[in-house]
XYZ file of C-alpha atoms in Angstrom:
351
model
C 27.783 34.386 -8.775
C 31.092 33.253 -9.450
C 32.038 34.183 -12.693
C 32.957 31.810 -15.826
C 34.418 34.120 -18.407
C 35.611 31.057 -20.684
C 32.300 28.946 -20.343
C 29.137 29.135 -22.641
C 25.816 29.933 -20.040
C 22.665 28.029 -20.232
C 19.592 29.962 -18.621
C 16.425 27.515 -17.830
C 13.547 29.955 -16.117
C 10.262 31.245 -15.783
C 8.875 33.423 -17.883
C 8.507 36.127 -15.758
C 9.758 39.698 -14.924
C 12.109 38.945 -12.312
C 13.950 36.099 -13.857
C 14.356 38.074 -17.788
C 15.398 41.555 -15.072
C 18.377 39.355 -13.776
C 19.838 37.830 -17.214
C 19.601 41.122 -18.347
C 21.429 42.499 -15.498
C 24.021 39.560 -16.024
C 25.089 41.494 -19.460
C 24.506 45.073 -18.858
C 27.865 46.963 -18.486
C 28.945 48.241 -15.171
C 32.000 49.238 -13.253
C 32.750 45.290 -12.553
C 32.218 44.382 -16.201
C 33.959 47.243 -17.715
C 37.122 46.157 -15.638
C 37.238 42.165 -16.023
C 34.177 41.382 -18.621
C 30.853 39.917 -18.217
C 30.590 36.935 -15.827
C 30.179 34.398 -18.733
C 31.583 33.487 -22.243
C 30.562 34.336 -25.342
C 27.988 32.149 -25.991
C 24.187 32.110 -24.427
C 21.250 29.651 -24.629
C 18.249 31.036 -23.146
C 15.410 28.248 -22.551
C 11.815 29.258 -21.068
C 9.512 27.278 -19.209
C 6.516 28.861 -21.089
C 5.389 31.656 -23.124
C 7.645 34.403 -23.184
C 5.248 37.371 -23.015
C 6.205 40.243 -25.625
C 6.874 42.970 -23.308
C 9.867 40.727 -21.553
C 11.053 39.521 -24.919
C 11.567 43.331 -25.678
C 13.740 43.846 -22.745
C 16.329 41.141 -24.038
C 16.263 42.519 -27.257
C 17.139 46.088 -25.885
C 20.158 44.594 -24.236
C 22.816 44.394 -27.089
C 25.564 42.813 -24.945
C 23.200 39.747 -24.539
C 21.711 39.952 -28.179
C 24.622 39.311 -29.840
C 25.531 36.406 -27.896
C 22.479 34.627 -27.988
C 22.608 31.048 -29.983
C 19.295 29.481 -28.642
C 15.924 31.476 -27.364
C 13.467 28.474 -27.071
C 10.219 27.936 -24.968
C 10.246 24.689 -23.878
C 6.713 24.338 -22.178
C 7.447 22.643 -19.005
C 6.181 25.309 -16.388
C 5.202 22.810 -14.058
C 6.242 19.976 -11.281
C 5.687 16.542 -11.331
C 5.740 14.982 -7.929
C 4.594 11.605 -9.315
C 3.782 10.009 -12.001
C 0.196 10.454 -12.148
C 0.407 14.123 -10.581
C 1.584 17.918 -10.936
C 1.412 21.057 -9.277
C 2.454 24.595 -10.333
C 4.789 25.494 -7.140
C 2.509 28.499 -6.468
C 1.551 27.490 -2.910
C 4.021 29.098 -0.908
C 2.706 32.483 -2.663
C 0.649 34.310 0.167
C -1.280 36.413 -2.392
C -2.930 33.300 -4.440
C -5.823 32.977 -2.415
C -7.072 36.681 -2.140
C -6.534 36.649 -5.667
C -8.715 34.149 -6.581
C -11.556 34.475 -4.320
C -11.563 37.947 -3.042
C -9.722 40.200 -5.761
C -11.396 42.706 -8.058
C -10.571 40.240 -10.483
C -13.658 38.491 -11.506
C -14.327 38.063 -15.201
C -12.587 36.601 -18.160
C -11.586 39.932 -19.643
C -10.042 40.845 -16.062
C -8.372 37.870 -14.236
C -5.230 38.404 -12.224
C -1.624 38.099 -12.422
C -1.837 35.132 -10.664
C -4.693 33.625 -12.789
C -2.876 34.511 -15.879
C -0.062 32.544 -14.572
C -1.774 29.509 -13.504
C -3.705 29.440 -17.133
C -0.305 29.349 -18.806
C 1.331 26.907 -16.516
C -1.719 24.639 -17.760
C -1.126 25.486 -21.492
C 2.727 24.113 -20.797
C 1.160 20.928 -19.370
C -1.165 20.402 -21.928
C 1.642 20.883 -24.745
C 3.703 18.409 -22.841
C 1.501 16.058 -22.591
C 0.307 16.595 -26.162
C -3.420 17.081 -25.026
C -6.122 19.804 -26.460
C -8.524 18.916 -24.514
C -12.497 19.315 -24.051
C -12.745 22.038 -21.367
C -15.819 21.241 -18.416
C -16.678 23.662 -15.591
C -19.366 23.951 -13.190
C -21.871 26.172 -14.454
C -22.783 28.653 -11.400
C -18.890 28.784 -10.606
C -17.598 31.879 -11.670
C -13.821 31.464 -10.904
C -13.874 27.845 -12.819
C -15.853 29.557 -15.613
C -13.493 32.756 -16.197
C -10.477 30.642 -15.945
C -11.658 27.704 -18.140
C -12.269 30.580 -21.022
C -8.920 31.998 -20.705
C -7.566 28.514 -20.809
C -9.176 27.801 -23.929
C -8.387 31.284 -25.363
C -4.816 30.467 -24.469
C -4.334 26.998 -25.835
C -6.237 28.025 -29.203
C -3.435 30.338 -29.614
C -0.951 27.847 -29.090
C -2.272 25.536 -31.328
C -2.627 27.858 -34.028
C 1.021 29.181 -33.754
C 2.602 25.371 -33.439
C 1.537 23.732 -36.609
C 3.846 20.832 -36.112
C 2.470 20.150 -33.117
C 0.012 16.931 -32.433
C -2.653 15.883 -29.866
C -4.316 12.458 -28.856
C -7.730 12.270 -30.732
C -6.282 15.061 -33.555
C -7.824 11.728 -36.034
C -3.881 10.986 -37.192
C -3.718 9.141 -33.570
C -6.391 6.664 -33.873
C -5.515 4.759 -30.502
C -5.524 7.623 -28.536
C -8.795 10.110 -27.574
C -9.395 13.858 -26.728
C -8.932 14.734 -23.003
C -11.420 16.542 -20.950
C -10.116 18.669 -18.515
C -12.609 19.571 -15.270
C -12.128 22.860 -14.082
C -13.280 22.676 -10.215
C -11.984 24.343 -6.975
C -12.534 23.641 -3.181
C -15.942 25.093 -2.761
C -16.936 21.862 -4.521
C -15.591 19.578 -1.693
C -15.117 21.478 1.620
C -15.236 18.707 3.938
C -12.362 16.771 2.817
C -9.675 18.766 4.309
C -11.165 19.081 7.493
C -11.059 15.439 7.821
C -8.417 12.805 8.794
C -7.529 10.661 6.367
C -5.870 7.355 7.405
C -4.077 5.654 4.175
C -0.490 5.131 4.615
C 0.423 8.082 2.807
C -1.842 10.524 4.011
C -0.599 9.469 7.799
C 3.107 9.519 6.785
C 2.165 13.692 5.660
C 0.166 14.497 8.088
C 1.856 12.851 11.414
C 5.662 12.525 10.592
C 8.455 15.030 9.667
C 8.746 14.764 5.503
C 10.549 17.075 3.302
C 10.756 16.914 -0.436
C 9.828 12.787 -0.275
C 12.693 12.524 2.753
C 11.845 11.045 5.893
C 13.501 10.290 8.862
C 12.792 7.546 10.937
C 14.144 5.536 14.046
C 15.338 2.141 13.118
C 15.361 -0.752 15.605
C 18.764 -2.223 16.165
C 17.814 -5.888 16.472
C 20.042 -7.671 19.162
C 21.058 -4.555 21.469
C 18.506 -5.229 24.357
C 20.092 -5.787 27.405
C 19.324 -9.059 29.227
C 16.390 -9.194 30.637
C 15.149 -6.422 28.902
C 13.272 -5.840 25.745
C 14.343 -1.866 25.019
C 16.353 -2.307 21.747
C 18.444 0.716 20.436
C 17.585 2.429 17.766
C 19.325 4.409 15.056
C 17.986 7.272 12.973
C 17.813 6.417 9.510
C 16.782 8.426 6.237
C 14.300 7.388 3.708
C 13.091 8.782 0.204
C 9.465 7.668 -0.365
C 8.815 8.508 -3.854
C 8.269 6.585 -7.306
C 11.526 4.389 -7.009
C 10.190 2.919 -3.790
C 7.964 0.013 -5.125
C 6.783 -0.927 -1.587
C 6.131 2.550 -1.034
C 4.326 2.391 -4.446
C 2.089 -0.408 -3.696
C 1.152 0.371 -0.032
C 0.630 4.376 0.174
C -2.761 4.247 -1.094
C -3.764 1.363 1.497
C -5.433 1.699 5.032
C -2.792 1.864 7.802
C -3.921 -1.525 9.704
C -4.130 -3.139 6.273
C -0.306 -2.140 5.802
C 0.858 -3.281 8.971
C -0.790 -6.523 8.065
C 0.760 -6.789 4.945
C 4.141 -6.088 5.932
C 3.722 -8.350 8.605
C 2.730 -11.351 6.162
C 5.581 -10.990 4.251
C 7.909 -10.921 6.750
C 6.511 -14.154 7.768
C 6.562 -15.403 4.374
C 10.062 -14.890 4.138
C 11.078 -16.303 7.439
C 8.750 -19.491 6.611
C 10.386 -19.932 3.128
C 12.132 -23.021 1.930
C 15.666 -20.948 2.536
C 14.402 -19.803 5.749
C 12.600 -22.498 7.069
C 15.876 -24.131 8.821
C 16.957 -21.007 10.541
C 12.884 -20.418 11.534
C 13.318 -23.919 13.277
C 16.445 -23.489 14.926
C 15.463 -19.829 16.129
C 12.092 -21.383 17.784
C 14.077 -22.853 20.903
C 12.987 -25.365 22.895
C 9.362 -24.167 23.615
C 8.882 -24.059 19.659
C 7.484 -20.836 19.924
C 6.954 -18.463 16.705
C 9.571 -15.865 16.009
C 9.836 -12.349 16.859
C 10.375 -9.569 14.827
C 13.872 -9.198 16.402
C 14.371 -12.792 15.697
C 13.457 -12.947 12.294
C 15.788 -10.077 11.581
C 18.811 -12.053 13.362
C 17.750 -14.950 11.331
C 17.554 -13.160 8.060
C 21.079 -11.495 8.789
C 22.599 -14.970 7.677
C 20.428 -14.857 4.329
C 22.001 -12.526 2.050
C 19.326 -13.117 -0.854
C 16.741 -11.639 1.425
C 18.830 -8.742 2.925
C 17.666 -6.048 0.503
C 13.851 -7.127 0.596
C 13.871 -7.470 4.534
C 15.236 -4.134 4.642
C 12.753 -2.412 2.771
C 9.733 -4.131 4.497
C 11.560 -3.763 8.186
C 11.779 0.321 6.850
C 8.362 0.626 6.127
C 6.925 -1.732 9.250
C 8.732 0.950 11.184
C 7.749 4.032 9.547
C 4.040 2.673 10.033
C 4.462 1.822 13.548
C 5.680 5.281 14.062
C 2.243 6.348 12.668
C 0.254 4.149 14.566
C 2.297 5.909 17.804
C 1.549 9.068 16.732
C -2.310 8.247 16.043
C -2.683 6.841 19.649
C -0.763 9.634 21.201
C -2.899 12.370 19.353
C -6.280 10.347 20.073
C -7.012 10.502 16.488
C -9.487 7.547 16.714
C -11.639 9.449 18.857
C -11.160 12.748 16.792
C -12.148 10.710 13.584
C -15.873 9.770 14.987
C -16.378 13.389 16.160
C -15.129 14.681 12.135
C -17.130 12.038 10.707
C -20.173 13.159 12.392
C -19.696 16.841 11.845
C -19.404 15.867 8.265
C -22.260 13.846 7.551
C -24.612 15.437 10.356
C -25.132 11.672 11.740
C -24.256 9.615 14.812
C -23.570 6.301 15.236
C -26.718 5.827 16.966
């Protein structure tokens, strides 16, 4: 890392051994720092995403060069990621050891859970702390994994509440308009079939059939009016789109069946063209035979309507993404496959 010896440094890190070791290494004297000085200035702000274990706090205390520069050391309780408004995850899916530790390891009691399980529980505590939730805890009685995690979570949550007297939670009696939440511990064994079946909602098909990374998708945008005379092949341009909470059309349609999505988009495009402002262009574009506008004709007509350009661009974008999903659906013969999946899941055929 490039040194900034005249500036303060702010660390926002997970409360784990790797993060603390790297921070301490920044302030441990070596040949380079003895000659040129530390990497950063004389002010250090330390923010940890969750509870800092005593052993790691001890490592920080043992580094004198670091301690004398620390202005703030705080646990901010944000050890999770929010992918969208009502969904979160712990960013642990890329760890190859998480599933063996959950299901195949020797850690099978509430008094002896694995490091990964401890990490999951601690992350969940930070989530509840952030949401001001002190939930009732429920779990399937015959599920030992959920039972153990639930007991440890309850213990850690009680410790957090006991050590933070100023923290409040929904349903504590002081906030009459809120109820105390209920937290359900469940695992994949409670629903083994869903991962084996294709889902045909818009969001599921985009993620299953198209290439999307960090909400960004690249799609082929049709350039209206570029087909050579006598042909219907339009030129395409690769465009990027972000499918997230900022896209109102995506938020509205993502949970709908793909066929309904295409129907809704087609209807809205048609409504724009048939509106009072667009009716004249619609009439002019029909030609002598009076036939209705094609999608490409719609796009040409709407180029002259500035007030519709933004919404038309968004509708067109989703129409083309939806059609790419349907192209992949047809190419991979997923309709036939879905019949087989449902037969395997239900044990029944159409007959």
